[in-house]
Amino acid sequence: MSSVARTNQLLYQVELLLTDAGNTEHTGDDEHAMARRMALEEAALGQLELALNAVLREVTEHTDIPHAGWREWLRASVNVAELERLRALAGDPESWLAVLLARLEALHGDEGVARRRPQAGLIAGGAPALTDELRWCHREFKALLPSLREGSLEW
């Protein structure tokens, strides 16, 4: 499988997981429904991390940067336009990538990232549901992908 195909496959899998996480037909309404939704959200986030690593491999194939994961790629001192774009996004706290990276840090922590949703009728904080945040990150990631690939293909 090519690196492009792998990235596409991972993003498709994220879409499937997020569809299931937001669909009570898949999570059910029994005592395990919330745990299933939380598991699907964290699985989707893990797949998004794999997709981020895959796209970073794609756009750095023409360099001699070791492929050690998104943390190292985004800290690398090499001047690659696609990495610069991603670094700029990561540095903007309002961007999809900054949100994604923060959720990935939480995913790797002891607490995880998925949370129980408040019971119906309770006043909840203004934070969006994790499924909604991940859908936004996924949508923005897919929208940026063609321009990242275009720049990389020039090499």
Coordinates of C-alpha atoms in Angstrom, one line a residue:
M1 CA 0.0 0.0 0.0
S2 CA 1.3 3.5 -0.8
S3 CA 1.7 6.2 1.8
V4 CA -1.1 8.1 0.1
A5 CA -3.4 5.1 0.2
R6 CA -2.6 4.5 3.9
T7 CA -3.4 8.1 4.9
N8 CA -6.7 7.8 2.9
Q9 CA -7.5 4.5 4.6
L10 CA -6.9 5.9 8.1
L11 CA -9.1 8.9 7.4
Y12 CA -11.9 6.7 6.1
Q13 CA -11.7 4.6 9.2
V14 CA -11.9 7.7 11.4
E15 CA -15.1 8.7 9.5
L16 CA -16.6 5.2 10.2
L17 CA -15.7 5.4 13.9
L18 CA -17.1 8.9 14.3
T19 CA -20.3 7.9 12.5
D20 CA -20.8 5.1 14.9
A21 CA -19.9 7.2 18.0
G22 CA -22.6 9.7 17.1
N23 CA -25.2 7.1 16.3
T24 CA -27.3 5.5 19.1
E25 CA -28.1 2.7 16.7
H26 CA -24.5 1.6 17.1
T27 CA -23.8 2.6 20.7
G28 CA -27.2 1.4 21.9
D29 CA -29.2 2.7 24.9
D30 CA -28.2 0.1 27.5
E31 CA -25.9 0.6 30.5
H32 CA -22.8 0.2 28.2
A33 CA -23.9 2.8 25.6
M34 CA -21.8 5.6 27.1
A35 CA -18.7 3.4 27.4
R36 CA -19.1 2.3 23.8
R37 CA -19.4 5.9 22.6
M38 CA -16.3 6.8 24.7
A39 CA -14.4 3.9 23.2
L40 CA -15.4 4.8 19.7
E41 CA -14.3 8.5 20.3
E42 CA -10.9 7.4 21.6
A43 CA -10.5 4.9 18.8
A44 CA -11.2 7.7 16.3
L45 CA -8.7 9.9 17.9
G46 CA -6.1 7.2 17.8
Q47 CA -6.8 6.7 14.1
L48 CA -6.5 10.5 13.6
E49 CA -3.1 10.3 15.2
L50 CA -2.1 7.5 12.8
A51 CA -3.4 9.5 9.9
L52 CA -1.4 12.6 11.0
N53 CA 1.8 10.4 11.2
A54 CA 1.0 9.0 7.8
V55 CA 0.6 12.4 6.1
L56 CA 3.8 13.6 7.7
R57 CA 5.5 10.6 6.2
E58 CA 4.0 11.5 2.9
V59 CA 5.1 15.1 2.9
T60 CA 8.6 14.3 4.1
E61 CA 9.5 11.3 1.9
H62 CA 11.8 13.5 -0.1
T63 CA 13.9 14.5 3.0
D64 CA 16.2 12.6 5.3
I65 CA 14.1 13.3 8.4
P66 CA 13.7 10.1 10.5
H67 CA 10.1 9.1 10.8
A68 CA 9.7 9.1 14.5
G69 CA 6.1 10.5 15.0
W70 CA 4.3 13.8 14.8
R71 CA 6.0 15.3 17.9
E72 CA 9.5 14.9 16.4
W73 CA 8.3 16.0 12.9
L74 CA 6.7 19.1 14.2
R75 CA 9.9 20.0 16.2
A76 CA 12.3 19.1 13.4
S77 CA 14.5 22.0 12.4
V78 CA 14.3 21.2 8.7
N79 CA 12.8 23.7 6.3
V80 CA 9.9 21.9 4.5
A81 CA 7.0 24.0 3.5
E82 CA 4.4 21.5 4.4
L83 CA 5.9 21.1 7.9
E84 CA 6.0 24.9 8.3
R85 CA 2.3 25.0 7.5
L86 CA 1.5 22.3 10.0
R87 CA 3.7 24.0 12.6
A88 CA 1.9 27.3 12.1
L89 CA -1.5 25.5 12.6
A90 CA -0.2 23.7 15.7
G91 CA 0.8 27.1 17.1
D92 CA -2.6 28.6 16.6
P93 CA -4.7 27.6 19.6
E94 CA -7.9 28.1 17.6
S95 CA -6.9 25.7 14.8
W96 CA -8.1 22.2 14.2
L97 CA -4.5 20.9 14.5
A98 CA -3.9 22.6 17.9
V99 CA -7.1 21.1 19.2
L100 CA -6.2 17.7 17.8
L101 CA -2.8 17.8 19.4
A102 CA -4.2 18.8 22.8
R103 CA -6.7 15.8 22.6
L104 CA -3.8 13.5 21.6
E105 CA -1.8 14.5 24.6
A106 CA -4.9 13.8 26.8
L107 CA -5.4 10.5 25.0
H108 CA -1.9 9.4 26.1
G109 CA -2.4 10.6 29.7
D110 CA -3.8 8.6 32.6
E111 CA -7.2 10.2 32.4
G112 CA -7.8 9.6 28.6
V113 CA -9.8 12.1 26.6
A114 CA -13.4 10.8 26.3
R115 CA -15.8 12.0 28.9
R116 CA -19.2 11.1 30.1
R117 CA -21.9 13.4 28.8
P118 CA -24.2 15.1 31.3
Q119 CA -27.6 13.7 31.8
A120 CA -30.4 15.2 29.7
G121 CA -31.9 18.3 31.4
L122 CA -28.7 19.3 33.2
I123 CA -26.9 22.5 32.3
A124 CA -23.6 21.6 30.8
G125 CA -20.5 23.6 30.1
G126 CA -20.0 25.2 26.7
A127 CA -17.5 22.7 25.5
P128 CA -18.5 20.8 22.4
A129 CA -18.8 17.1 22.5
L130 CA -15.6 15.2 21.7
T131 CA -17.3 13.5 18.7
D132 CA -18.1 17.0 17.3
E133 CA -14.6 18.3 17.9
L134 CA -13.1 15.2 16.2
R135 CA -15.5 15.6 13.2
W136 CA -14.3 19.2 12.8
C137 CA -10.7 18.1 13.0
H138 CA -11.3 15.4 10.5
R139 CA -13.1 17.7 8.1
E140 CA -10.3 20.3 8.3
F141 CA -7.6 17.7 8.0
K142 CA -9.2 16.3 4.8
A143 CA -9.6 19.8 3.4
L144 CA -5.9 20.7 3.9
L145 CA -4.7 17.3 2.6
P146 CA -4.8 18.1 -1.2
S147 CA -2.7 21.2 -0.8
L148 CA -0.1 19.4 1.4
R149 CA 0.1 16.7 -1.1
E150 CA 0.4 19.1 -4.0
G151 CA 3.4 20.9 -2.4
S152 CA 5.0 17.6 -1.6
L153 CA 4.6 16.2 -5.2
E154 CA 6.6 19.1 -6.6
W155 CA 9.7 17.5 -5.0

